[in-house]
JSON list of C-alpha atoms in Angstrom, two decimals:
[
{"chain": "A", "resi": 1, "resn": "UNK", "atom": "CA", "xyz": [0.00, 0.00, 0.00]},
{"chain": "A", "resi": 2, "resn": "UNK", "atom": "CA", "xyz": [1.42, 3.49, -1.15]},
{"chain": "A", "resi": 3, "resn": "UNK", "atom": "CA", "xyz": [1.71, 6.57, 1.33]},
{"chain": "A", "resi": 4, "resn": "UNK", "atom": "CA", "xyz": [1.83, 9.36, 0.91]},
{"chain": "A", "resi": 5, "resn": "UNK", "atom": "CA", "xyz": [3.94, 12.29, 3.34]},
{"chain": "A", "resi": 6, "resn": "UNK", "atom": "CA", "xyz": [3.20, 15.80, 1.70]},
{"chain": "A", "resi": 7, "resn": "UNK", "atom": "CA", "xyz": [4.95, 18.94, 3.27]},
{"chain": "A", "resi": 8, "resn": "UNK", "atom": "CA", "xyz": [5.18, 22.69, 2.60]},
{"chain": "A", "resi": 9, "resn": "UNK", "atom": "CA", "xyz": [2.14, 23.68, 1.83]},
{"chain": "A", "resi": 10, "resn": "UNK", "atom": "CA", "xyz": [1.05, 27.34, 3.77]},
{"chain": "A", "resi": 11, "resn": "UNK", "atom": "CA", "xyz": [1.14, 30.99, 3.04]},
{"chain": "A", "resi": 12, "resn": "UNK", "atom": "CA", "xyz": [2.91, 32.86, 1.04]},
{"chain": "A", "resi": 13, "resn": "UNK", "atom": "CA", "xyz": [2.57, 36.81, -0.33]},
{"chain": "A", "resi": 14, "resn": "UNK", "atom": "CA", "xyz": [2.73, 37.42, -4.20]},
{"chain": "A", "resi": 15, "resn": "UNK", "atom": "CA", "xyz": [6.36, 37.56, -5.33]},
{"chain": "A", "resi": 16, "resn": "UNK", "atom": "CA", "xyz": [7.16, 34.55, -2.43]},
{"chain": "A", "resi": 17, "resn": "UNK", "atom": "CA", "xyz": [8.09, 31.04, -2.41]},
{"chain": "A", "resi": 18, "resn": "UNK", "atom": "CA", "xyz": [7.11, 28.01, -0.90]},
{"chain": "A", "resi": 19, "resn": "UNK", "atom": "CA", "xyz": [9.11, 24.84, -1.12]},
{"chain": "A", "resi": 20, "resn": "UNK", "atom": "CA", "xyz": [6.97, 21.20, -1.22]},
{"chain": "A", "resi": 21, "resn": "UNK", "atom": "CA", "xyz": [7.95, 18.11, -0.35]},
{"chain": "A", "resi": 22, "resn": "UNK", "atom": "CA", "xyz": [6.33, 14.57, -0.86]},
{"chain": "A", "resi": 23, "resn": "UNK", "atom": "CA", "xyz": [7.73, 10.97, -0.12]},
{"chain": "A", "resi": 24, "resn": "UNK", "atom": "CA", "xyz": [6.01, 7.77, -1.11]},
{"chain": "A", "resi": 25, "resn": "UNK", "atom": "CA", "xyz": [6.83, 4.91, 0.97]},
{"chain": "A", "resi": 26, "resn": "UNK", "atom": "CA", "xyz": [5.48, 1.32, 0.94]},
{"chain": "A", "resi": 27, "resn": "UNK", "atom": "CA", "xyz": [6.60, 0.16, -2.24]},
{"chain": "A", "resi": 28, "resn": "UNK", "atom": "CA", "xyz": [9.85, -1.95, -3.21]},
{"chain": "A", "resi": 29, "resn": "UNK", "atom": "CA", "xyz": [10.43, 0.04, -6.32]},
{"chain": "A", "resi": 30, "resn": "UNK", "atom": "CA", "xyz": [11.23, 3.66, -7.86]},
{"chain": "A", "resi": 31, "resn": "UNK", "atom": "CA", "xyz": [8.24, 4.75, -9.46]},
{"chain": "A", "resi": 32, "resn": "UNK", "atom": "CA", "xyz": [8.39, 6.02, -13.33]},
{"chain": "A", "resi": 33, "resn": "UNK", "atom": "CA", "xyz": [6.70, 9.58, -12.85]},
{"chain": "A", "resi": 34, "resn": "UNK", "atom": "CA", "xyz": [6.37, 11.78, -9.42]},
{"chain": "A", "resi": 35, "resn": "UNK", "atom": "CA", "xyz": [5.30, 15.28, -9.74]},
{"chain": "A", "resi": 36, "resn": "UNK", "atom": "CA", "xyz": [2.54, 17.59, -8.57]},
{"chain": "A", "resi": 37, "resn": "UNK", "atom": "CA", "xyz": [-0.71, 18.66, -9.86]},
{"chain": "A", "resi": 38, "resn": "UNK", "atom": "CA", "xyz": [-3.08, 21.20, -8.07]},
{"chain": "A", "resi": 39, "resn": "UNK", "atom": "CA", "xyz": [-6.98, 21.97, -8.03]},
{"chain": "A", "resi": 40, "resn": "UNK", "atom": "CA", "xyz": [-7.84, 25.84, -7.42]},
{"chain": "A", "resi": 41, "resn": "UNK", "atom": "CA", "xyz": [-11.79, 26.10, -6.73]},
{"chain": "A", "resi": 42, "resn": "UNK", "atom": "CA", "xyz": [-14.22, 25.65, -9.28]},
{"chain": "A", "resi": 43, "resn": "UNK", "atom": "CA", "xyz": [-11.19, 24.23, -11.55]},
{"chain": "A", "resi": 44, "resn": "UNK", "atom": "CA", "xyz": [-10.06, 21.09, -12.75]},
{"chain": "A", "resi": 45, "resn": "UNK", "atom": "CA", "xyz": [-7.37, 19.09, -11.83]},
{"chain": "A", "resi": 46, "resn": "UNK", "atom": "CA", "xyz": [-3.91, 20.29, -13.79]},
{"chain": "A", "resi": 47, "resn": "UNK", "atom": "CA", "xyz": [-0.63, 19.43, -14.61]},
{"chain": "A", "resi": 48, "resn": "UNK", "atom": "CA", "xyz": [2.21, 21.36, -12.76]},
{"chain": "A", "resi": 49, "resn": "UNK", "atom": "CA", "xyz": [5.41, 19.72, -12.56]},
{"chain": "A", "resi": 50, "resn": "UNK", "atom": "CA", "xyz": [6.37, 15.83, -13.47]},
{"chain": "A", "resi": 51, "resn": "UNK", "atom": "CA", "xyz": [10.23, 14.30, -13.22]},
{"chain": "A", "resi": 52, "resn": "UNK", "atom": "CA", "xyz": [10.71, 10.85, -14.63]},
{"chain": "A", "resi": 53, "resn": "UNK", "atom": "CA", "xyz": [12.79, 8.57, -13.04]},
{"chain": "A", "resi": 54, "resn": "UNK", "atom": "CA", "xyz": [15.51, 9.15, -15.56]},
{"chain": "A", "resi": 55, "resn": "UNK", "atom": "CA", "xyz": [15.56, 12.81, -14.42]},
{"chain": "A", "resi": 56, "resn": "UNK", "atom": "CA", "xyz": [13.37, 14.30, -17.79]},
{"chain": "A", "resi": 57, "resn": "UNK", "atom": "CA", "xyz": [11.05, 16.99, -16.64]},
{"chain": "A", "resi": 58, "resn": "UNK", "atom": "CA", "xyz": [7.61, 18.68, -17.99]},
{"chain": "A", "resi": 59, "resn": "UNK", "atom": "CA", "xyz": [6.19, 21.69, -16.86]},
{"chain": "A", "resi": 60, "resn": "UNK", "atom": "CA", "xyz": [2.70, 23.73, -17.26]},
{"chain": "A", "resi": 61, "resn": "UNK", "atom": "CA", "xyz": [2.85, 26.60, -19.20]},
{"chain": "A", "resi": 62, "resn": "UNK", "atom": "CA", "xyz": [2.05, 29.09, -16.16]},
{"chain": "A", "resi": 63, "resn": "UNK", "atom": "CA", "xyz": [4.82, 27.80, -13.67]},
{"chain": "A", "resi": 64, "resn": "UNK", "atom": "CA", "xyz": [7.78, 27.43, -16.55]},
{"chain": "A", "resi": 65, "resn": "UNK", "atom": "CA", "xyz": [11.01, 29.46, -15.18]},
{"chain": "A", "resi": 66, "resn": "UNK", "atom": "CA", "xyz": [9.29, 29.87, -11.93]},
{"chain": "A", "resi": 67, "resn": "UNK", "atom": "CA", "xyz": [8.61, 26.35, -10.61]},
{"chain": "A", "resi": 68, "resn": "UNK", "atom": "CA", "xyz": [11.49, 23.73, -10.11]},
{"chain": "A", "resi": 69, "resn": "UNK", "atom": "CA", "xyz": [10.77, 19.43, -9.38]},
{"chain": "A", "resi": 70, "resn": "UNK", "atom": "CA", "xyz": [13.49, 17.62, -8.33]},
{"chain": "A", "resi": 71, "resn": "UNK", "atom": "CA", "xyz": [13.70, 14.21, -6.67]},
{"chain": "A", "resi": 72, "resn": "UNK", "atom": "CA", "xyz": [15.52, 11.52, -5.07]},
{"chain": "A", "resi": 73, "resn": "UNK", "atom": "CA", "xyz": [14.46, 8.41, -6.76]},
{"chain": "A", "resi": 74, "resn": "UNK", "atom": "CA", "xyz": [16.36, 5.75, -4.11]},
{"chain": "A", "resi": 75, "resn": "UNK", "atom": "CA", "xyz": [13.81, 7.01, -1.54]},
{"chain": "A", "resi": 76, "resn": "UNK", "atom": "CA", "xyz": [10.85, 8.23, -4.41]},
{"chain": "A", "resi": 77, "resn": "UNK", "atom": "CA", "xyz": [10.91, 11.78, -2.59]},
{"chain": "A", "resi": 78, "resn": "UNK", "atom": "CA", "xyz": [9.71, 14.51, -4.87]},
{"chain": "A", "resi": 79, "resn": "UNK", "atom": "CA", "xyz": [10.36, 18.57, -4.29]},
{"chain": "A", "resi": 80, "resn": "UNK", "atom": "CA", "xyz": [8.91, 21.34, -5.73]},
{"chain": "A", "resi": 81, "resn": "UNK", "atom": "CA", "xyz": [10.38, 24.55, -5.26]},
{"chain": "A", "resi": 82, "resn": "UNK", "atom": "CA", "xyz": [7.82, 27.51, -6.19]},
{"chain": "A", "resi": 83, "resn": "UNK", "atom": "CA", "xyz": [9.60, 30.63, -6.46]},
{"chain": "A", "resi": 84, "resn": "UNK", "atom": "CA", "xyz": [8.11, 34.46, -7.87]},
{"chain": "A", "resi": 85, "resn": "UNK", "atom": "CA", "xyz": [4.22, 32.97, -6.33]},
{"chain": "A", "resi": 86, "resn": "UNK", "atom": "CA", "xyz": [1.26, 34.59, -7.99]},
{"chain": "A", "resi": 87, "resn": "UNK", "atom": "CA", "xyz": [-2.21, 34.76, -6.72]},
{"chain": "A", "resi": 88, "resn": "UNK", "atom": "CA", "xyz": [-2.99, 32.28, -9.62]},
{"chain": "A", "resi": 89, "resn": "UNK", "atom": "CA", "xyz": [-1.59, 29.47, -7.68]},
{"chain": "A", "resi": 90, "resn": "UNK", "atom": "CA", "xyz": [-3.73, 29.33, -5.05]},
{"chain": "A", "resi": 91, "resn": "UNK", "atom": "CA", "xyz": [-4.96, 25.66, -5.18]},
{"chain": "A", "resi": 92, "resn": "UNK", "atom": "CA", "xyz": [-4.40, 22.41, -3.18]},
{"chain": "A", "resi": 93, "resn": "UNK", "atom": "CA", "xyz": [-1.30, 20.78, -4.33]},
{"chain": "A", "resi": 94, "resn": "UNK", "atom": "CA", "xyz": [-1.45, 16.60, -4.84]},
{"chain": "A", "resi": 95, "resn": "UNK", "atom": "CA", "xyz": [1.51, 14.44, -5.01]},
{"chain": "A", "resi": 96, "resn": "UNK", "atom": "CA", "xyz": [1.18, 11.81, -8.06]},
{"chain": "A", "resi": 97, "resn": "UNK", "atom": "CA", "xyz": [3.62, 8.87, -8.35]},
{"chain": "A", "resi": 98, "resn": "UNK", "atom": "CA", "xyz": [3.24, 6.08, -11.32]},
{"chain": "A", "resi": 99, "resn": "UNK", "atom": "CA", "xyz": [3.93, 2.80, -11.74]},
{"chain": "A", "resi": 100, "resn": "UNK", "atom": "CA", "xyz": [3.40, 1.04, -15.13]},
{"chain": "A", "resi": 101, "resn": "UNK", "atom": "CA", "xyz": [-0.30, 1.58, -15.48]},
{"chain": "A", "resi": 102, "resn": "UNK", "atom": "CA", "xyz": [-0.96, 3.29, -12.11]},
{"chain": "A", "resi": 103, "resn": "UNK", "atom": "CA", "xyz": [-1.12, 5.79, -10.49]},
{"chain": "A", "resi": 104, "resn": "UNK", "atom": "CA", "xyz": [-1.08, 6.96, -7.06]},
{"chain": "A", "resi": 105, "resn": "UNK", "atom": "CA", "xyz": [-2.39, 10.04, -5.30]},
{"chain": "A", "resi": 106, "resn": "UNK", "atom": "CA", "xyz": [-1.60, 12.11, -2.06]},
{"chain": "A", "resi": 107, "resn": "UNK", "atom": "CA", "xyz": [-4.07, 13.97, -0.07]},
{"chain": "A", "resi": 108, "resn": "UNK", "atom": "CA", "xyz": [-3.45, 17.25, -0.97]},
{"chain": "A", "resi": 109, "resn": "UNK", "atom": "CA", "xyz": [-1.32, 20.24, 0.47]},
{"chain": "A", "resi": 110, "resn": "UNK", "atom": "CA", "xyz": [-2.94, 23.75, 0.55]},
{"chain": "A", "resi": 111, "resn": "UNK", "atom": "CA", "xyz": [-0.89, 26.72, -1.15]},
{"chain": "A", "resi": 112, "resn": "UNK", "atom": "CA", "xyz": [-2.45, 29.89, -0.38]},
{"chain": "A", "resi": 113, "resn": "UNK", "atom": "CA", "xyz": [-1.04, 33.04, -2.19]},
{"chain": "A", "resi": 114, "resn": "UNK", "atom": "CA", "xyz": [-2.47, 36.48, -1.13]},
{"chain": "A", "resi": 115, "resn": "UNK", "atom": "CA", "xyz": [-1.49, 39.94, 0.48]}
]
């Protein structure tokens, strides 16, 4: 059974950063994808940040040059350093990790940007 430990969610002022962390623990193997999506009210799910196992990256549009992922596969921790904050990412944060055909889910972290 996968678990998830999500950190570094809070508040932070327009121009800020916040730094996230997630580990996912329970499993024998490094999964193939961890990154982060996020949900802001009354919005669908997105992409934000995914790192492959083999280090390749993709980022949304909206966080490119702002948002960093990086991860340490041996213990499938994933980071997410979110630097130059805008009020547009307000939204809960999830942790994702895949596995072949799966894919695995955190509970959320709340990132609150506002003056």
């Amino acid at each position: 059974q996968v678990q998830f430990a999500e950190s570094g969610g809070g508040l932070a002022q327009p121009g800020g950063s916040l730094r996230l962390s997630c580990e996912a623990s329970g499993v024998t193997f490094s999964f193939n994808g961890m990154g982060w999506y996020r949900q802001a009210p009354g919005k669908e799910r997105e992409l934000v940040a995914i790192i492959r196992v083999n280090g390749a990256t993709i980022y949304a549009d909206s966080v490119k040059g702002r948002f960093t992922i990086s991860r340490a596969n041996a213990r499938n921790i994933v980071h997410l350093q979110m630097n130059m904050l805008t009020l547009e990412d307000t939204a809960v944060y999830y942790c994702m990790a895949n596995f072949l055909q799966r894919e695995f889910w955190g509970q959320g972290t709340q990132v609150t940007v506002s003056s």
